Amino acid sequence: MPNHTLPCDHPNFIVDDKYMFERVLGLGAYGVVCSTKNTETNERCAIKKIIGLFHADIIDIHDFNELYLYEEFMEADLHQIIRSGQPLTDEHYQSFIYQTCCGLKYIHSANVLHRDLKPGNLLVNADCELKICDFGLARGCVDAKNGDTGFMTYYVATRYYRAPEIMLSFQNYTKANVDQLQQILFILGTPDDETLGRVGSERAQLYIQSLDHFQKVPFAQLYPEASPVAIDLLERLLMFDPSSRIQVDEALEHPYFVAFHDPANEVNHNHPMDFSFESLVTSEDMKVELINEVDTFKNKKLTLDLTGLRRQPSINTPTPTRVRFDPTGLPSVETQQGYVDELIASPTQSDPKLERDLRGFAV
């Protein structure tokens, strides 16, 4: 098929001729994302080119120099919407959080952990349809009943979105780490002796005790305009002790989502994902695995096209008021570079021993 180069900010962004360039959606350390239009179907498509895929200290795969991902186009992300100051109602909040929980339930049922959930990775359309994106930090996990907590191992998260147990797992506490942990304690309060006693590491306990003591700030005081049922959900989600937090299945049953709750939307993956490929060590093995994965994807797509099947319609979205986006009114790519600190992937945990200690929370 004939190809052409898109006139974006990255050289050699080569795609099929049928994809016409519209604008750059994002730039980052790991790639470029462009909005395009498929001239054959008249559908918009987001194309991401992954750059910096290889490194001198990471095994290389010969004959694989570039990687392009063709994804459905979404109009904005929640980070942009929050920054834009567009008014949102409680019904919007219910819809966005409910859809996020539905996505998380599906992801977790496949034994996958996203590990970088934040507003910038929640894509939305004008009709309030929401989708989770950017699985660059995602990782498979083993079942906890087999004796491995899985979800805690080498957990990463973008700065400002780390849970307290993640903050406590770093070996070296920078000023930023201390400030963030103190902000968490300011809101959630210093844990009581019983909770603190379940932190297996004496060093972690001493560190918490060395900080100022904080009384928990009532969420109703922090968010006076929030409804009582919303406050109740916050109380259940934001707990210092991870074993006390409400699980995603329980959250979907919460009264806050009564207008949207539908078991048909809250499905599990049909079977856990197989992560045996992570044990591959040679470039030839990886190359074969990538080719097989691409072939499998193409065959599935061809089957859907031939049978006329399409994806299931989105869940119901708020009807009284809907968020309408004007792409020209959202922050430009250049402006978004000002938020780069929030977009940079955080480091993995640097202290496995302390991590194991922190997993001593009673379950």
Tab-separated table of N, CA and C in Angstrom, residues 148-304:
chain	number	residue	atom	x	y	z
A	148	ASP	N	0.629	-14.818	46.594
A	148	ASP	CA	1.346	-13.627	46.136
A	148	ASP	C	0.345	-12.498	46.027
A	149	THR	N	0.639	-11.377	46.656
A	149	THR	CA	-0.289	-10.258	46.601
A	149	THR	C	-0.329	-9.638	45.227
A	150	GLY	N	0.671	-9.899	44.393
A	150	GLY	CA	0.619	-9.514	42.994
A	150	GLY	C	0.508	-8.042	42.740
A	151	PHE	N	-0.615	-7.471	43.093
A	151	PHE	CA	-0.898	-6.078	42.761
A	151	PHE	C	0.076	-5.104	43.423
A	152	MET	N	0.767	-5.531	44.468
A	152	MET	CA	1.682	-4.629	45.144
A	152	MET	C	3.088	-4.656	44.553
A	153	THR	N	3.426	-5.725	43.818
A	153	THR	CA	4.799	-5.905	43.375
A	153	THR	C	5.203	-4.842	42.374
A	154	TYR	N	6.279	-4.107	42.692
A	154	TYR	CA	6.812	-3.069	41.818
A	154	TYR	C	5.713	-2.148	41.315
A	155	TYR	N	4.883	-1.731	42.193
A	155	TYR	CA	3.787	-0.827	41.853
A	155	TYR	C	4.366	0.538	41.504
A	156	VAL	N	3.829	1.121	40.456
A	156	VAL	CA	4.248	2.465	40.071
A	156	VAL	C	3.002	3.320	39.898
A	157	ALA	N	3.185	4.595	39.949
A	157	ALA	CA	2.077	5.517	39.747
A	157	ALA	C	2.656	6.893	39.499
A	158	THR	N	1.904	7.694	38.763
A	158	THR	CA	2.364	9.041	38.494
A	158	THR	C	2.320	9.863	39.771
A	159	ARG	N	3.262	10.733	39.900
A	159	ARG	CA	3.353	11.603	41.057
A	159	ARG	C	2.006	12.283	41.301
A	160	TYR	N	1.641	12.470	42.530
A	160	TYR	CA	0.394	13.061	42.996
A	160	TYR	C	-0.765	12.067	42.988
A	161	TYR	N	-0.568	10.865	42.433
A	161	TYR	CA	-1.651	9.888	42.411
A	161	TYR	C	-1.241	8.599	43.115
A	162	ARG	N	-0.207	8.665	43.934
A	162	ARG	CA	0.272	7.481	44.636
A	162	ARG	C	-0.490	7.276	45.936
A	163	ALA	N	-0.800	6.027	46.215
A	163	ALA	CA	-1.463	5.675	47.474
A	163	ALA	C	-0.445	5.764	48.601
A	164	PRO	N	-0.913	5.902	49.844
A	164	PRO	CA	0.027	6.045	50.971
A	164	PRO	C	1.007	4.889	51.093
A	165	GLU	N	0.549	3.640	50.846
A	165	GLU	CA	1.474	2.514	50.982
A	165	GLU	C	2.568	2.565	49.915
A	166	ILE	N	2.282	3.213	48.776
A	166	ILE	CA	3.305	3.354	47.745
A	166	ILE	C	4.313	4.411	48.171
A	167	MET	N	3.813	5.505	48.742
A	167	MET	CA	4.712	6.555	49.224
A	167	MET	C	5.679	6.004	50.270
A	168	LEU	N	5.211	5.078	51.084
A	168	LEU	CA	6.039	4.547	52.166
A	168	LEU	C	7.024	3.493	51.686
A	169	SER	N	6.909	3.067	50.422
A	169	SER	CA	7.761	1.992	49.932
A	169	SER	C	9.058	2.481	49.318
A	170	PHE	N	9.208	3.803	49.152
A	170	PHE	CA	10.445	4.319	48.587
A	170	PHE	C	11.567	4.249	49.618
A	171	GLN	N	12.746	3.875	49.138
A	171	GLN	CA	13.888	3.752	50.038
A	171	GLN	C	14.380	5.113	50.505
A	172	ASN	N	14.412	6.073	49.591
A	172	ASN	CA	14.868	7.417	49.909
A	172	ASN	C	13.707	8.388	49.829
A	173	TYR	N	13.476	9.160	50.864
A	173	TYR	CA	12.364	10.095	50.901
A	173	TYR	C	12.856	11.486	50.507
A	174	THR	N	12.468	11.910	49.313
A	174	THR	CA	12.809	13.257	48.873
A	174	THR	C	11.826	14.233	49.500
A	175	LYS	N	12.094	15.530	49.347
A	175	LYS	CA	11.186	16.544	49.879
A	175	LYS	C	9.801	16.386	49.265
A	176	ALA	N	9.775	16.071	47.961
A	176	ALA	CA	8.478	15.890	47.289
A	176	ALA	C	7.717	14.722	47.893
A	177	ASN	N	8.421	13.589	48.171
A	177	ASN	CA	7.769	12.435	48.787
A	177	ASN	C	7.198	12.785	50.154
A	178	VAL	N	7.989	13.486	50.950
A	178	VAL	CA	7.544	13.869	52.295
A	178	VAL	C	6.334	14.788	52.214
A	179	ASP	N	6.396	15.779	51.334
A	179	ASP	CA	5.277	16.712	51.190
A	179	ASP	C	3.997	15.985	50.792
A	180	GLN	N	4.122	15.049	49.848
A	180	GLN	CA	2.941	14.323	49.379
A	180	GLN	C	2.367	13.432	50.473
A	181	LEU	N	3.247	12.763	51.210
A	181	LEU	CA	2.770	11.896	52.288
A	181	LEU	C	2.091	12.715	53.377
A	182	GLN	N	2.649	13.880	53.694
A	182	GLN	CA	2.029	14.732	54.700
A	182	GLN	C	0.669	15.238	54.235
A	183	GLN	N	0.526	15.486	52.947
A	183	GLN	CA	-0.776	15.900	52.420
A	183	GLN	C	-1.789	14.774	52.561
A	184	ILE	N	-1.329	13.543	52.324
A	184	ILE	CA	-2.215	12.387	52.505
A	184	ILE	C	-2.648	12.273	53.962
A	185	LEU	N	-1.682	12.415	54.878
A	185	LEU	CA	-2.014	12.318	56.302
A	185	LEU	C	-2.895	13.475	56.741
A	186	PHE	N	-2.701	14.639	56.140
A	186	PHE	CA	-3.536	15.793	56.482
A	186	PHE	C	-4.999	15.518	56.166
A	187	ILE	N	-5.239	14.798	55.057
A	187	ILE	CA	-6.612	14.504	54.642
A	187	ILE	C	-7.146	13.264	55.353
A	188	LEU	N	-6.354	12.176	55.357
A	188	LEU	CA	-6.828	10.910	55.916
A	188	LEU	C	-6.564	10.787	57.408
A	189	GLY	N	-5.687	11.634	57.910
A	189	GLY	CA	-5.330	11.554	59.321
A	189	GLY	C	-4.213	10.550	59.561
A	190	THR	N	-3.478	10.736	60.635
A	190	THR	CA	-2.435	9.783	61.008
A	190	THR	C	-3.094	8.465	61.416
A	191	PRO	N	-2.623	7.338	60.908
A	191	PRO	CA	-3.265	6.056	61.240
A	191	PRO	C	-3.171	5.749	62.733
A	192	ASP	N	-4.185	5.064	63.256
A	192	ASP	CA	-4.170	4.708	64.675
A	192	ASP	C	-3.163	3.584	64.924
A	193	ASP	N	-2.962	3.265	66.189
A	193	ASP	CA	-1.948	2.273	66.551
A	193	ASP	C	-2.252	0.903	65.954
A	194	GLU	N	-3.537	0.545	65.901
A	194	GLU	CA	-3.901	-0.763	65.362
A	194	GLU	C	-3.527	-0.859	63.887
A	195	THR	N	-3.866	0.196	63.124
A	195	THR	CA	-3.521	0.205	61.704
A	195	THR	C	-2.016	0.261	61.512
A	196	LEU	N	-1.374	1.115	62.288
A	196	LEU	CA	0.071	1.265	62.173
A	196	LEU	C	0.786	-0.038	62.509
A	197	GLY	N	0.214	-0.789	63.443
A	197	GLY	CA	0.816	-2.057	63.835
A	197	GLY	C	0.797	-3.089	62.740
A	198	ARG	N	-0.094	-2.916	61.746
A	198	ARG	CA	-0.157	-3.862	60.642
A	198	ARG	C	0.852	-3.532	59.555
A	199	VAL	N	1.567	-2.419	59.718
A	199	VAL	CA	2.670	-2.123	58.804
A	199	VAL	C	3.855	-2.927	59.290
A	200	GLY	N	4.235	-3.944	58.536
A	200	GLY	CA	5.230	-4.895	59.008
A	200	GLY	C	6.603	-4.320	59.248
A	201	SER	N	6.946	-3.235	58.565
A	201	SER	CA	8.290	-2.684	58.683
A	201	SER	C	8.377	-1.723	59.867
A	202	GLU	N	9.306	-1.992	60.765
A	202	GLU	CA	9.512	-1.079	61.888
A	202	GLU	C	9.996	0.276	61.376
A	203	ARG	N	10.793	0.253	60.305
A	203	ARG	CA	11.295	1.504	59.752
A	203	ARG	C	10.151	2.358	59.214
A	204	ALA	N	9.163	1.702	58.551
A	204	ALA	CA	8.015	2.442	58.034
A	204	ALA	C	7.192	3.020	59.177
A	205	GLN	N	7.033	2.229	60.266
A	205	GLN	CA	6.284	2.712	61.419
A	205	GLN	C	6.965	3.922	62.052
A	206	LEU	N	8.292	3.823	62.222
A	206	LEU	CA	9.033	4.926	62.825
A	206	LEU	C	8.968	6.168	61.963
A	207	TYR	N	8.971	5.965	60.666
A	207	TYR	CA	8.923	7.110	59.770
A	207	TYR	C	7.584	7.835	59.908
A	208	ILE	N	6.478	7.074	59.928
A	208	ILE	CA	5.161	7.695	60.079
A	208	ILE	C	5.072	8.424	61.413
A	209	GLN	N	5.594	7.797	62.463
A	209	GLN	CA	5.545	8.406	63.789
A	209	GLN	C	6.393	9.670	63.890
A	210	SER	N	7.400	9.776	63.015
A	210	SER	CA	8.268	10.955	63.051
A	210	SER	C	7.613	12.184	62.437
A	211	LEU	N	6.547	11.959	61.676
A	211	LEU	CA	5.855	13.078	61.033
A	211	LEU	C	4.868	13.712	62.010
A	212	ASP	N	4.423	14.909	61.694
A	212	ASP	CA	3.413	15.575	62.516
A	212	ASP	C	2.156	14.720	62.588
A	213	HIS	N	1.477	14.793	63.729
A	213	HIS	CA	0.226	14.047	63.890
A	213	HIS	C	-0.932	14.882	63.351
A	214	PHE	N	-1.766	14.230	62.522
A	214	PHE	CA	-2.888	14.932	61.906
A	214	PHE	C	-4.203	14.250	62.264
A	215	GLN	N	-5.212	15.061	62.543
A	215	GLN	CA	-6.570	14.563	62.674
A	215	GLN	C	-7.214	14.531	61.284
A	216	LYS	N	-7.989	13.497	61.036
A	216	LYS	CA	-8.619	13.383	59.725
A	216	LYS	C	-9.571	14.547	59.481
A	217	VAL	N	-9.498	15.108	58.276
A	217	VAL	CA	-10.402	16.196	57.886
A	217	VAL	C	-11.666	15.570	57.301
A	218	PRO	N	-12.831	15.870	57.829
A	218	PRO	CA	-14.067	15.302	57.279
A	218	PRO	C	-14.230	15.674	55.811
A	219	PHE	N	-14.559	14.685	54.993
A	219	PHE	CA	-14.739	14.956	53.565
A	219	PHE	C	-15.879	15.933	53.321
A	220	ALA	N	-16.876	15.915	54.185
A	220	ALA	CA	-17.982	16.860	54.038
A	220	ALA	C	-17.499	18.294	54.210
A	221	GLN	N	-16.439	18.458	54.979
A	221	GLN	CA	-15.854	19.789	55.163
A	221	GLN	C	-15.005	20.174	53.955
A	222	LEU	N	-14.301	19.197	53.404
A	222	LEU	CA	-13.482	19.466	52.223
A	222	LEU	C	-14.333	19.704	50.984
A	223	TYR	N	-15.435	18.974	50.888
A	223	TYR	CA	-16.312	19.064	49.710
A	223	TYR	C	-17.739	19.338	50.169
A	224	PRO	N	-18.008	20.557	50.606
A	224	PRO	CA	-19.334	20.877	51.167
A	224	PRO	C	-20.476	20.748	50.166
A	225	GLU	N	-20.184	20.825	48.873
A	225	GLU	CA	-21.252	20.736	47.880
A	225	GLU	C	-21.537	19.299	47.461
A	226	ALA	N	-20.736	18.348	47.912
A	226	ALA	CA	-20.945	16.947	47.548
A	226	ALA	C	-22.123	16.372	48.321
A	227	SER	N	-22.830	15.458	47.690
A	227	SER	CA	-23.981	14.825	48.329
A	227	SER	C	-23.511	13.848	49.403
A	228	PRO	N	-24.356	13.548	50.385
A	228	PRO	CA	-23.973	12.590	51.441
A	228	PRO	C	-23.565	11.231	50.886
A	229	VAL	N	-24.238	10.784	49.810
A	229	VAL	CA	-23.902	9.472	49.260
A	229	VAL	C	-22.542	9.513	48.573
A	230	ALA	N	-22.184	10.657	47.980
A	230	ALA	CA	-20.852	10.807	47.385
A	230	ALA	C	-19.783	10.817	48.470
A	231	ILE	N	-20.063	11.490	49.558
A	231	ILE	CA	-19.130	11.525	50.684
A	231	ILE	C	-18.912	10.121	51.235
A	232	ASP	N	-19.978	9.340	51.313
A	232	ASP	CA	-19.867	7.976	51.826
A	232	ASP	C	-18.956	7.140	50.935
A	233	LEU	N	-19.084	7.301	49.613
A	233	LEU	CA	-18.220	6.553	48.697
A	233	LEU	C	-16.763	6.980	48.866
A	234	LEU	N	-16.523	8.274	49.009
A	234	LEU	CA	-15.162	8.758	49.236
A	234	LEU	C	-14.567	8.145	50.502
A	235	GLU	N	-15.368	8.114	51.557
A	235	GLU	CA	-14.903	7.565	52.828
A	235	GLU	C	-14.472	6.106	52.667
A	236	ARG	N	-15.188	5.390	51.820
A	236	ARG	CA	-14.891	3.969	51.639
A	236	ARG	C	-13.700	3.734	50.703
A	237	LEU	N	-13.520	4.653	49.765
A	237	LEU	CA	-12.420	4.507	48.803
A	237	LEU	C	-11.086	4.988	49.351
A	238	LEU	N	-11.114	6.105	50.065
A	238	LEU	CA	-9.876	6.719	50.531
A	238	LEU	C	-9.603	6.329	51.984
A	239	MET	N	-9.053	5.157	52.145
A	239	MET	CA	-8.684	4.635	53.457
A	239	MET	C	-7.173	4.435	53.489
A	240	PHE	N	-6.556	4.777	54.614
A	240	PHE	CA	-5.109	4.593	54.738
A	240	PHE	C	-4.735	3.115	54.619
A	241	ASP	N	-5.502	2.268	55.285
A	241	ASP	CA	-5.251	0.830	55.272
A	241	ASP	C	-5.854	0.235	54.006
A	242	PRO	N	-5.036	-0.294	53.077
A	242	PRO	CA	-5.580	-0.818	51.819
A	242	PRO	C	-6.533	-1.973	52.006
A	243	SER	N	-6.358	-2.741	53.093
A	243	SER	CA	-7.245	-3.884	53.313
A	243	SER	C	-8.643	-3.439	53.723
A	244	SER	N	-8.784	-2.160	54.107
A	244	SER	CA	-10.093	-1.648	54.534
A	244	SER	C	-10.830	-0.929	53.411
A	245	ARG	N	-10.171	-0.718	52.299
A	245	ARG	CA	-10.799	0.016	51.203
A	245	ARG	C	-11.847	-0.825	50.494
A	246	ILE	N	-12.856	-0.173	49.994
A	246	ILE	CA	-13.887	-0.836	49.220
A	246	ILE	C	-13.283	-1.329	47.906
A	247	GLN	N	-13.645	-2.529	47.492
A	247	GLN	CA	-13.160	-3.092	46.235
A	247	GLN	C	-14.029	-2.616	45.078
A	248	VAL	N	-13.525	-2.761	43.858
A	248	VAL	CA	-14.235	-2.209	42.705
A	248	VAL	C	-15.610	-2.860	42.538
A	249	ASP	N	-15.720	-4.158	42.827
A	249	ASP	CA	-17.034	-4.825	42.731
A	249	ASP	C	-18.027	-4.218	43.713
A	250	GLU	N	-17.542	-3.940	44.920
A	250	GLU	CA	-18.397	-3.332	45.933
A	250	GLU	C	-18.749	-1.894	45.560
A	251	ALA	N	-17.777	-1.186	44.998
A	251	ALA	CA	-18.017	0.205	44.605
A	251	ALA	C	-19.124	0.294	43.557
A	252	LEU	N	-19.170	-0.646	42.631
A	252	LEU	CA	-20.193	-0.625	41.586
A	252	LEU	C	-21.591	-0.835	42.156
A	253	GLU	N	-21.656	-1.445	43.338
A	253	GLU	CA	-22.951	-1.676	43.993
A	253	GLU	C	-23.346	-0.502	44.889
A	254	HIS	N	-22.473	0.502	44.995
A	254	HIS	CA	-22.729	1.613	45.912
A	254	HIS	C	-23.913	2.460	45.426
A	255	PRO	N	-24.724	2.987	46.348
A	255	PRO	CA	-25.888	3.811	45.978
A	255	PRO	C	-25.544	5.026	45.121
A	256	TYR	N	-24.285	5.475	45.170
A	256	TYR	CA	-23.909	6.647	44.368
A	256	TYR	C	-24.107	6.389	42.883
A	257	PHE	N	-24.057	5.115	42.473
A	257	PHE	CA	-24.179	4.777	41.058
A	257	PHE	C	-25.544	4.194	40.713
A	258	VAL	N	-26.541	4.436	41.554
A	258	VAL	CA	-27.846	3.811	41.342
A	258	VAL	C	-28.447	4.160	39.989
A	259	ALA	N	-28.168	5.346	39.458
A	259	ALA	CA	-28.729	5.754	38.165
A	259	ALA	C	-28.059	5.050	36.995
A	260	PHE	N	-26.879	4.495	37.221
A	260	PHE	CA	-26.133	3.889	36.119
A	260	PHE	C	-25.871	2.403	36.301
A	261	HIS	N	-26.052	1.915	37.519
A	261	HIS	CA	-25.718	0.519	37.814
A	261	HIS	C	-26.486	-0.435	36.900
A	262	ASP	N	-25.730	-1.259	36.166
A	262	ASP	CA	-26.322	-2.249	35.274
A	262	ASP	C	-25.332	-3.403	35.154
A	263	PRO	N	-25.679	-4.589	35.670
A	263	PRO	CA	-24.763	-5.733	35.619
A	263	PRO	C	-24.268	-6.041	34.204
A	264	ALA	N	-25.057	-5.686	33.187
A	264	ALA	CA	-24.643	-5.957	31.808
A	264	ALA	C	-23.391	-5.171	31.428
A	265	ASN	N	-23.173	-4.051	32.113
A	265	ASN	CA	-21.978	-3.241	31.838
A	265	ASN	C	-20.780	-3.649	32.692
A	266	GLU	N	-21.029	-4.409	33.748
A	266	GLU	CA	-19.993	-4.706	34.746
A	266	GLU	C	-19.463	-6.119	34.555
A	267	VAL	N	-18.939	-6.367	33.371
A	267	VAL	CA	-18.545	-7.724	32.993
A	267	VAL	C	-17.093	-8.000	33.361
A	268	ASN	N	-16.772	-9.279	33.469
A	268	ASN	CA	-15.407	-9.735	33.678
A	268	ASN	C	-14.804	-10.161	32.349
A	269	HIS	N	-13.489	-10.183	32.304
A	269	HIS	CA	-12.807	-10.756	31.148
A	269	HIS	C	-13.103	-12.244	31.135
A	270	ASN	N	-13.214	-12.818	29.927
A	270	ASN	CA	-13.647	-14.219	29.859
A	270	ASN	C	-12.617	-15.207	30.395
A	271	HIS	N	-11.358	-14.812	30.457
A	271	HIS	CA	-10.353	-15.658	31.075
A	271	HIS	C	-9.130	-14.811	31.429
A	272	PRO	N	-8.406	-15.202	32.467
A	272	PRO	CA	-7.208	-14.432	32.858
A	272	PRO	C	-6.194	-14.390	31.720
A	273	MET	N	-5.474	-13.302	31.632
A	273	MET	CA	-4.464	-13.149	30.598
A	273	MET	C	-3.262	-14.043	30.877
A	274	ASP	N	-2.634	-14.488	29.791
A	274	ASP	CA	-1.453	-15.344	29.903
A	274	ASP	C	-0.210	-14.470	29.754
A	275	PHE	N	0.608	-14.426	30.787
A	275	PHE	CA	1.811	-13.586	30.771
A	275	PHE	C	3.086	-14.421	30.690
A	276	SER	N	2.975	-15.609	30.130
A	276	SER	CA	4.152	-16.459	29.996
A	276	SER	C	5.191	-15.846	29.071
A	277	PHE	N	4.735	-14.929	28.187
A	277	PHE	CA	5.678	-14.303	27.262
A	277	PHE	C	6.734	-13.473	28.005
A	278	GLU	N	6.443	-13.096	29.258
A	278	GLU	CA	7.394	-12.281	30.006
A	278	GLU	C	8.675	-13.044	30.324
A	279	SER	N	8.639	-14.369	30.171
A	279	SER	CA	9.831	-15.164	30.443
A	279	SER	C	10.734	-15.287	29.228
A	280	LEU	N	10.292	-14.742	28.074
A	280	LEU	CA	11.110	-14.809	26.871
A	280	LEU	C	12.363	-13.960	27.045
A	281	VAL	N	13.494	-14.503	26.600
A	281	VAL	CA	14.750	-13.784	26.813
A	281	VAL	C	15.510	-13.497	25.529
A	282	THR	N	15.199	-14.201	24.450
A	282	THR	CA	15.941	-13.977	23.211
A	282	THR	C	15.142	-13.089	22.275
A	283	SER	N	15.851	-12.343	21.444
A	283	SER	CA	15.187	-11.447	20.498
A	283	SER	C	14.365	-12.228	19.484
A	284	GLU	N	14.823	-13.420	19.111
A	284	GLU	CA	14.092	-14.213	18.125
A	284	GLU	C	12.752	-14.665	18.695
A	285	ASP	N	12.757	-15.091	19.958
A	285	ASP	CA	11.504	-15.497	20.606
A	285	ASP	C	10.519	-14.333	20.660
A	286	MET	N	11.021	-13.149	21.022
A	286	MET	CA	10.160	-11.978	21.107
A	286	MET	C	9.598	-11.604	19.740
A	287	LYS	N	10.433	-11.710	18.731
A	287	LYS	CA	9.987	-11.383	17.370
A	287	LYS	C	8.851	-12.313	16.936
A	288	VAL	N	9.020	-13.614	17.183
A	288	VAL	CA	7.980	-14.581	16.831
A	288	VAL	C	6.690	-14.283	17.588
A	289	GLU	N	6.814	-13.957	18.886
A	289	GLU	CA	5.635	-13.672	19.713
A	289	GLU	C	4.893	-12.438	19.200
A	290	LEU	N	5.638	-11.400	18.816
A	290	LEU	CA	5.021	-10.183	18.286
A	290	LEU	C	4.290	-10.457	16.975
A	291	ILE	N	4.917	-11.237	16.094
A	291	ILE	CA	4.294	-11.562	14.808
A	291	ILE	C	3.020	-12.367	15.028
A	292	ASN	N	3.067	-13.341	15.936
A	292	ASN	CA	1.873	-14.141	16.230
A	292	ASN	C	0.758	-13.282	16.791
A	293	GLU	N	1.111	-12.322	17.655
A	293	GLU	CA	0.102	-11.450	18.252
A	293	GLU	C	-0.557	-10.583	17.188
A	294	VAL	N	0.239	-10.042	16.277
A	294	VAL	CA	-0.302	-9.224	15.188
A	294	VAL	C	-1.219	-10.054	14.302
A	295	ASP	N	-0.790	-11.270	13.963
A	295	ASP	CA	-1.615	-12.143	13.119
A	295	ASP	C	-2.933	-12.482	13.800
A	296	THR	N	-2.878	-12.768	15.102
A	296	THR	CA	-4.105	-13.069	15.851
A	296	THR	C	-5.058	-11.889	15.839
A	297	PHE	N	-4.515	-10.687	16.054
A	297	PHE	CA	-5.338	-9.476	16.049
A	297	PHE	C	-5.998	-9.279	14.682
A	298	LYS	N	-5.233	-9.443	13.611
A	298	LYS	CA	-5.770	-9.241	12.260
A	298	LYS	C	-6.874	-10.250	11.955
A	299	ASN	N	-6.681	-11.503	12.371
A	299	ASN	CA	-7.694	-12.527	12.122
A	299	ASN	C	-8.987	-12.227	12.878
A	300	LYS	N	-8.857	-11.775	14.122
A	300	LYS	CA	-10.054	-11.432	14.896
A	300	LYS	C	-10.787	-10.258	14.265
A	301	LYS	N	-10.032	-9.262	13.825
A	301	LYS	CA	-10.644	-8.089	13.209
A	301	LYS	C	-11.346	-8.474	11.913
A	302	LEU	N	-10.704	-9.345	11.112
A	302	LEU	CA	-11.311	-9.792	9.860
A	302	LEU	C	-12.608	-10.536	10.128
A	303	THR	N	-12.622	-11.377	11.173
A	303	THR	CA	-13.838	-12.118	11.521
A	303	THR	C	-14.971	-11.167	11.890
A	304	LEU	N	-14.654	-10.130	12.671
A	304	LEU	CA	-15.675	-9.155	13.059
A	304	LEU	C	-16.203	-8.406	11.848
